Coordinates of C-alpha atoms and ligand atoms in Angstrom, one line a residue:
M1 CA 75.0 121.8 52.9
L2 CA 77.6 119.0 53.4
Q3 CA 77.3 115.6 52.7
L4 CA 78.2 113.0 54.9
Q5 CA 78.2 109.2 53.3
N6 CA 75.7 110.6 50.8
K7 CA 73.4 111.6 53.6
P8 CA 72.4 115.4 54.1
Y9 CA 74.3 116.8 57.0
K10 CA 73.2 120.3 58.3
E11 CA 74.7 122.5 61.4
G12 CA 72.5 121.6 64.2
V13 CA 70.9 118.5 63.0
S14 CA 71.5 115.3 64.8
V15 CA 72.9 112.6 62.4
N16 CA 74.0 110.0 64.8
P17 CA 77.3 110.0 62.9
L18 CA 78.9 107.0 65.0
A19 CA 76.2 104.8 64.0
Q20 CA 76.7 105.6 60.1
V21 CA 80.4 105.7 60.4
D22 CA 81.2 102.8 62.6
P23 CA 78.3 100.4 63.5
E24 CA 81.1 98.0 65.0
I25 CA 82.1 100.4 67.9
Q26 CA 78.5 101.7 68.2
E27 CA 78.0 98.3 69.1
V28 CA 80.7 98.3 71.5
L29 CA 79.2 101.4 73.5
K30 CA 75.8 99.7 73.3
A31 CA 77.4 96.8 75.3
E32 CA 79.2 99.2 77.6
I33 CA 75.8 100.9 78.3
E34 CA 74.4 97.6 79.2
R35 CA 77.2 96.8 81.4
E36 CA 77.2 99.8 83.3
R37 CA 73.4 99.8 83.7
F38 CA 72.6 96.5 84.7
R39 CA 75.5 95.7 87.0
L40 CA 76.4 96.9 90.5
Q41 CA 79.5 99.4 89.6
M42 CA 81.4 99.0 92.8
I43 CA 85.1 99.9 92.0
A44 CA 86.2 102.4 94.3
S45 CA 87.7 104.7 91.7
E46 CA 84.8 104.7 89.0
N47 CA 81.9 106.9 89.2
F48 CA 78.9 108.1 86.8
S49 CA 79.5 111.5 85.3
S50 CA 76.6 113.7 84.6
P51 CA 75.4 113.9 81.0
A52 CA 76.6 117.6 81.0
V53 CA 80.1 116.6 81.8
L54 CA 79.7 113.9 78.9
E55 CA 78.7 116.6 76.6
A56 CA 81.2 119.0 77.1
Q57 CA 84.3 116.3 77.0
G58 CA 82.6 115.1 73.7
S59 CA 82.2 118.7 72.3
I60 CA 83.9 120.5 69.9
F61 CA 87.0 121.6 71.8
T62 CA 88.2 118.4 70.9
N63 CA 89.8 119.8 67.7
K64 CA 91.5 122.8 69.1
Y65 CA 95.3 123.1 69.9
A66 CA 96.2 125.4 72.6
E67 CA 99.4 125.1 73.8
G68 CA 100.3 127.4 76.8
Y69 CA 98.0 129.1 79.3
P70 CA 95.1 131.5 79.0
N71 CA 96.2 134.6 77.4
A72 CA 99.6 133.2 76.7
R73 CA 99.3 130.7 74.1
Y74 CA 101.4 129.6 71.4
Y75 CA 98.8 129.2 68.7
Q76 CA 95.9 131.8 67.4
G77 CA 92.1 131.1 67.8
C78 CA 92.4 130.4 71.4
G79 CA 89.7 133.0 72.6
P80 CA 87.2 130.2 73.7
S81 CA 89.8 127.9 74.9
D82 CA 91.1 130.8 77.1
R83 CA 87.6 131.4 78.6
V84 CA 86.9 127.8 79.4
E85 CA 90.0 127.2 80.9
Q86 CA 90.0 130.4 82.9
L87 CA 86.5 129.1 84.1
A88 CA 88.1 125.6 85.2
I89 CA 91.0 127.2 87.0
D90 CA 88.6 129.8 89.0
R91 CA 85.8 127.3 89.8
V92 CA 88.4 124.7 91.1
K93 CA 90.4 127.5 93.3
A94 CA 87.1 128.4 94.8
L95 CA 85.9 125.1 95.4
Y96 CA 88.9 124.2 97.6
Q97 CA 90.0 127.8 98.5
A98 CA 93.4 127.2 96.9
E99 CA 95.7 129.8 95.9
H100 CA 96.9 128.3 92.5
A101 CA 95.4 125.7 90.2
N102 CA 96.6 124.0 87.1
V103 CA 93.9 122.2 85.0
Q104 CA 95.8 120.7 82.3
A105 CA 97.2 117.3 83.7
H106 CA 96.0 114.5 81.4
S107 CA 96.0 112.2 84.5
G108 CA 96.5 111.7 87.9
S109 CA 100.0 110.1 87.1
T110 CA 100.9 112.9 85.0
A111 CA 99.9 115.4 87.7
N112 CA 102.2 113.6 90.0
L113 CA 105.2 113.6 87.4
A114 CA 104.7 117.5 86.9
A115 CA 104.3 117.9 90.6
Y116 CA 107.4 116.1 91.5
M117 CA 109.3 118.0 88.6
A118 CA 108.2 121.3 90.2
L119 CA 109.6 120.2 93.9
L120 CA 112.5 118.0 93.0
Q121 CA 115.9 117.1 91.3
P122 CA 116.5 113.5 89.9
G123 CA 117.7 111.2 92.7
D124 CA 116.0 113.3 95.6
K125 CA 114.6 111.2 98.3
V126 CA 110.8 110.9 98.4
L127 CA 108.8 109.0 101.2
G128 CA 105.0 107.7 99.8
M129 CA 102.8 105.0 101.1
D130 CA 103.9 101.4 100.4
L131 CA 101.7 100.4 97.1
A132 CA 101.0 97.1 99.2
D133 CA 99.6 99.0 101.7
G134 CA 97.2 101.2 99.9
G135 CA 99.6 103.7 98.4
H136 CA 99.8 104.4 94.7
L137 CA 102.1 103.3 91.6
T138 CA 103.4 106.9 91.3
H139 CA 104.0 107.2 95.1
G140 CA 107.3 105.7 94.8
A141 CA 106.9 102.1 93.0
K142 CA 110.0 100.8 91.8
F143 CA 108.6 99.8 88.5
N144 CA 107.2 103.2 87.9
F145 CA 109.0 106.8 86.9
S146 CA 108.7 107.8 90.6
G147 CA 110.8 104.8 92.0
K148 CA 112.9 105.1 88.9
L149 CA 113.8 108.8 88.9
Y150 CA 113.8 109.6 92.6
E151 CA 115.5 107.6 95.6
A152 CA 111.8 106.2 96.8
H153 CA 111.2 104.9 100.2
S154 CA 107.8 103.7 101.6
Y155 CA 106.1 103.9 104.9
K156 CA 103.8 101.2 106.1
V157 CA 100.5 100.9 107.8
H158 CA 100.8 99.7 111.5
P159 CA 100.6 95.8 111.1
V160 CA 97.9 95.2 113.6
T161 CA 95.3 98.0 113.1
H162 CA 96.3 98.8 109.2
L163 CA 96.2 102.6 110.1
I164 CA 98.7 105.0 109.2
D165 CA 101.1 105.1 112.1
Y166 CA 101.8 108.4 112.6
E167 CA 104.6 108.0 115.1
A168 CA 106.3 105.7 113.2
L169 CA 106.1 107.6 110.1
A170 CA 107.8 110.6 112.0
K171 CA 110.6 108.4 113.4
Q172 CA 111.2 107.1 109.8
A173 CA 111.4 110.8 108.2
R174 CA 113.5 111.9 111.0
E175 CA 116.0 109.3 110.0
L176 CA 115.5 109.3 106.2
K177 CA 115.1 113.1 105.6
P178 CA 113.0 113.2 102.6
R179 CA 112.9 115.9 100.3
L180 CA 109.1 115.0 99.8
L181 CA 106.7 113.4 101.9
I182 CA 103.6 112.1 100.1
A183 CA 100.1 111.5 101.4
G184 CA 97.0 109.7 99.7
A185 CA 96.4 106.4 98.8
S186 CA 94.1 104.3 96.4
A187 CA 93.0 101.9 99.0
Y188 CA 93.1 103.3 102.6
P189 CA 89.5 103.4 104.2
R190 CA 90.0 106.1 107.1
I191 CA 90.7 109.8 107.0
I192 CA 94.0 111.0 106.8
D193 CA 95.6 113.2 109.3
F194 CA 97.1 115.8 107.2
A195 CA 97.9 118.3 110.0
A196 CA 100.2 115.5 111.7
M197 CA 102.1 115.0 108.4
R198 CA 102.7 118.7 107.8
S199 CA 104.4 118.7 111.5
I200 CA 106.6 115.8 110.4
C201 CA 107.4 117.7 107.0
D202 CA 107.8 121.0 109.3
E203 CA 110.3 118.8 111.5
T204 CA 112.3 117.3 108.8
G205 CA 112.2 119.8 106.1
A206 CA 110.6 118.1 103.7
Y207 CA 107.8 119.5 101.2
F208 CA 104.5 118.0 101.7
L209 CA 102.4 116.5 98.8
V210 CA 99.1 115.2 98.9
D211 CA 97.3 113.1 96.3
I212 CA 93.7 113.4 96.7
A213 CA 92.6 111.6 93.8
H214 CA 90.1 109.0 95.7
I215 CA 88.9 111.5 97.8
A216 CA 88.4 114.7 95.9
G217 CA 84.8 114.7 95.9
L218 CA 84.7 114.1 99.7
I219 CA 86.9 117.0 100.4
A220 CA 84.7 119.5 97.8
G221 CA 81.4 118.2 99.7
G222 CA 83.1 118.6 103.2
A223 CA 82.6 114.9 103.8
H224 CA 86.8 114.7 104.6
P225 CA 89.1 117.5 105.9
S226 CA 90.7 119.4 103.5
P227 CA 94.6 119.3 103.2
V228 CA 94.7 122.7 101.6
P229 CA 95.8 124.6 104.7
Y230 CA 98.7 122.0 105.1
A231 CA 100.0 121.0 101.8
D232 CA 102.6 122.6 99.6
V233 CA 101.2 120.9 96.5
I234 CA 97.9 118.8 95.9
T235 CA 97.2 116.7 92.9
S236 CA 94.1 114.9 91.7
T237 CA 92.0 113.1 89.1
T238 CA 88.8 114.6 88.3
H239 CA 86.9 110.9 87.8
K240 CA 86.5 109.6 91.1
T241 CA 84.5 110.6 93.8
L242 CA 84.6 114.1 92.2
R243 CA 82.5 112.7 89.5
G244 CA 84.0 114.6 86.3
P245 CA 85.7 113.7 83.2
R246 CA 88.7 111.2 83.1
G247 CA 91.9 113.8 84.0
G248 CA 93.7 115.5 86.7
F249 CA 94.6 119.0 88.3
I250 CA 97.1 120.4 90.5
L251 CA 96.4 122.9 93.6
C252 CA 99.4 124.6 95.0
R253 CA 100.5 127.7 97.0
N254 CA 101.3 130.6 95.0
E255 CA 105.1 130.4 95.6
F256 CA 105.0 126.9 93.5
A257 CA 102.8 128.1 90.9
K258 CA 105.5 129.2 88.1
K259 CA 107.4 125.9 88.7
V260 CA 104.3 123.7 88.7
D261 CA 102.8 125.3 85.3
A262 CA 106.0 125.1 83.7
A263 CA 106.3 121.2 84.9
I264 CA 102.9 120.5 83.2
F265 CA 103.9 122.7 80.0
P266 CA 106.3 122.2 78.5
G267 CA 107.8 120.0 81.1
V268 CA 105.8 116.8 80.7
Q269 CA 102.8 117.8 78.2
G270 CA 101.9 119.3 75.0
G271 CA 98.6 120.6 73.9
P272 CA 96.0 120.5 76.6
L273 CA 93.0 118.4 76.3
M274 CA 90.4 121.4 75.9
H275 CA 87.5 119.1 75.7
V276 CA 88.5 117.4 78.8
I277 CA 89.2 120.9 80.4
A278 CA 85.4 122.0 79.5
A279 CA 84.3 119.1 81.2
K280 CA 86.4 119.9 84.3
A281 CA 84.8 123.2 84.4
V282 CA 81.3 121.7 84.3
A283 CA 82.4 119.1 87.3
F284 CA 83.8 121.8 89.1
H285 CA 80.5 123.6 88.8
E286 CA 78.4 120.7 89.7
A287 CA 80.8 120.1 92.7
H288 CA 79.7 123.8 93.8
Q289 CA 75.8 122.9 94.3
P290 CA 74.3 122.0 97.4
A291 CA 73.4 118.7 96.0
F292 CA 77.1 117.9 95.6
K293 CA 77.7 118.3 99.3
A294 CA 74.4 116.1 100.0
Y295 CA 76.0 113.4 97.5
A296 CA 79.5 113.4 99.5
Q297 CA 77.9 113.1 102.8
Q298 CA 75.7 110.2 101.4
I299 CA 78.8 108.4 100.0
V300 CA 80.3 108.1 103.5
S301 CA 76.9 107.3 104.8
N302 CA 76.2 104.4 102.5
A303 CA 79.9 103.1 102.7
K304 CA 79.3 103.0 106.8
V305 CA 76.2 101.0 106.3
L306 CA 77.8 98.6 104.1
A307 CA 80.7 98.0 106.1
E308 CA 78.8 97.5 109.2
E309 CA 76.3 95.3 107.5
L310 CA 79.3 93.2 106.0
L311 CA 81.0 92.9 109.6
S312 CA 77.6 92.0 111.1
R313 CA 77.6 89.0 108.6
G314 CA 81.1 88.0 109.9
F315 CA 83.5 89.6 107.2
N316 CA 86.8 90.7 108.1
L317 CA 87.3 94.3 107.0
L318 CA 90.8 96.1 107.3
T319 CA 90.6 98.8 109.9
N320 CA 87.4 97.2 110.9
G321 CA 85.2 99.7 108.7
T322 CA 85.6 103.0 106.7
D323 CA 85.4 106.7 107.3
N324 CA 85.2 107.1 103.4
H325 CA 84.3 105.8 100.2
L326 CA 85.8 102.8 100.0
I327 CA 86.0 99.3 102.1
L328 CA 88.9 96.6 102.0
I329 CA 87.6 93.0 102.8
D330 CA 90.4 90.5 103.8
L331 CA 89.2 87.4 102.4
R332 CA 91.7 84.7 103.8
K333 CA 89.0 83.9 106.5
E334 CA 86.6 83.1 103.7
N335 CA 89.2 80.6 101.9
M336 CA 89.0 82.5 98.7
T337 CA 91.5 84.7 96.9
G338 CA 90.8 88.1 95.8
A339 CA 90.9 87.0 92.0
D340 CA 88.6 84.4 92.5
A341 CA 85.8 86.6 94.5
A342 CA 86.3 89.5 91.8
R343 CA 85.4 86.9 89.2
R344 CA 82.6 85.5 90.9
L345 CA 80.9 88.7 92.0
E346 CA 81.3 90.0 88.5
E347 CA 79.3 86.8 87.5
G348 CA 76.8 87.6 90.1
G349 CA 76.4 91.1 88.6
I350 CA 78.9 93.0 91.2
V351 CA 81.8 94.7 89.5
V352 CA 84.7 95.2 92.0
N353 CA 88.6 94.8 92.0
K354 CA 90.8 92.0 93.6
N355 CA 93.3 94.4 95.8
G356 CA 96.4 93.2 98.1
I357 CA 96.2 93.4 101.8
P358 CA 99.4 94.9 103.8
D359 CA 102.0 91.9 103.5
D360 CA 99.9 89.8 101.4
P361 CA 100.9 86.6 100.9
L362 CA 99.6 86.2 97.5
G363 CA 100.8 88.3 94.3
P364 CA 99.1 91.5 92.9
R365 CA 97.5 89.3 90.2
I366 CA 95.8 87.1 92.9
T367 CA 95.8 88.8 96.1
S368 CA 93.7 88.2 99.3
G369 CA 91.5 90.8 99.1
I370 CA 89.0 92.9 97.3
R371 CA 88.0 96.7 97.3
L372 CA 84.4 98.0 97.4
G373 CA 83.5 101.3 96.5
V374 CA 80.2 103.3 96.8
P375 CA 80.6 106.6 94.8
A376 CA 78.8 105.1 91.7
I377 CA 76.0 103.4 93.3
T378 CA 75.5 106.5 95.4
S379 CA 75.2 108.3 92.2
Q380 CA 72.8 106.2 91.1
G381 CA 70.6 107.2 94.1
M382 CA 71.1 104.2 96.1
R383 CA 70.7 104.5 100.0
E384 CA 71.1 102.8 103.1
A385 CA 68.4 100.3 102.4
E386 CA 70.3 98.9 99.1
M387 CA 73.5 98.8 101.1
H388 CA 72.2 96.2 103.4
Q389 CA 70.7 94.2 100.3
I390 CA 74.0 94.4 98.6
A391 CA 75.8 93.1 101.5
G392 CA 73.5 90.3 101.3
Y393 CA 74.2 89.5 97.6
I394 CA 78.3 89.7 98.3
D395 CA 77.6 87.3 101.3
Q396 CA 75.7 85.1 98.9
V397 CA 78.3 85.1 96.0
V398 CA 81.5 84.9 98.2
R399 CA 80.2 82.1 100.4
G400 CA 77.9 80.3 97.8
N401 CA 78.8 77.4 95.9
G402 CA 79.9 79.1 93.1
E403 CA 78.0 77.5 90.4
A404 CA 76.8 79.3 87.2
A405 CA 73.3 78.6 88.2
E406 CA 73.4 80.3 91.6
L407 CA 75.4 83.4 90.4
E408 CA 73.0 84.1 87.6
K409 CA 70.0 84.1 90.0
I410 CA 72.1 86.3 91.9
S411 CA 72.9 88.4 88.9
N412 CA 69.0 88.7 87.9
S413 CA 68.5 90.3 91.3
V414 CA 71.1 92.6 91.0
R415 CA 69.8 93.7 87.4
E416 CA 66.3 94.3 89.3
L417 CA 67.9 96.3 91.8
C418 CA 69.7 98.4 89.0
E419 CA 66.3 98.7 87.0
R420 CA 65.0 100.8 90.1
F421 CA 67.9 103.4 89.8
P422 CA 68.4 104.8 86.0
L423 CA 71.2 106.3 85.5
Ligands
LIG1 N1 93.6 103.0 89.2 C1 93.1 103.8 90.2 C2 92.5 103.0 91.4 O1 91.7 102.3 91.0 O2 92.6 103.4 92.4 C3 94.3 104.6 91.0 O3 95.0 105.3 89.8

């Protein structure tokens, strides 16, 4: 029998080692449990992964180096690693009906870096959605690798409707002739027309990459159209609406498979995170279940009800509503910045993020908006009735006096609501 800090340690017997080894970190974990449990988690890119996902992610695969791919590794001892990675690949391919999958990307950003390396040469022109209009850093922002390595251009949403203007985009692409057109967003509340963007690529000779990080779970559950029939390469994270571990993956057509795999390893990464890949496999399995389809539909239904209730209370929402999991509130009419609203909401027990609006007069640290998301509270079991209740709390916080006593009262009500929906 092994000894752990003078206490007997036997295989298979739980000894709660973290509490013994590092009580300080154990305390922090307890604080995080309390924070996640008794406040409304409404950051659109967050979710609650299942105990099975957490167990796989916290598993013994943490110990293993497995550079390479299943049955083609650079180290010995990779039998179980091969099995788990192949399961993850097979499951995600089946989930999205994709020809090829790579499940090793450590994150969505790394997935995008590898996808660009597979398709482009440094200096090539890329065209992605403007970060200020809802795009992502890795879609060509000038302070990101994507804007430094490539000649990055951006398309904007329509100045009045705030929708993607596919005609304006086609005109821009005809003039620019980008090597790559990127679809996908971090803050866009409407369905993206992948077929329209594919036509633009066909006409202008661009590759088509779709970053589905935010909507991966909606697509898996049939609550958003799939880009698979249209895209050359698809990148994603696993931890947002898909409800898996923190990580990324890439799907592509077979013709790009070798380039994508080589771009991930040895192109931009070393050893894969086998524990995370095990957890991805679990998440893909969970997303195959009928209950996940119901979950994805419920996300959209909850978001729509929340949006309608906010609109009926006179809030100004970008695009006047939502088709997906997120809502953007333009706060200029409320005479409040995004930073102030987000801070106040947290004091009131509601966790969101400040978010820029198109052509935001305030900088990214202040902003004129906030982004709300419902994936986590939907995982918790909240439904339409709770969305009405939550809209009321948001209204009270944003339009209240902002004093500590008032925010504490709202936070107590939020706590009661959360207590009714255990994780
Ligand atoms: N940071 C993520 C989000 O919140 O949308 C995107 O990477």
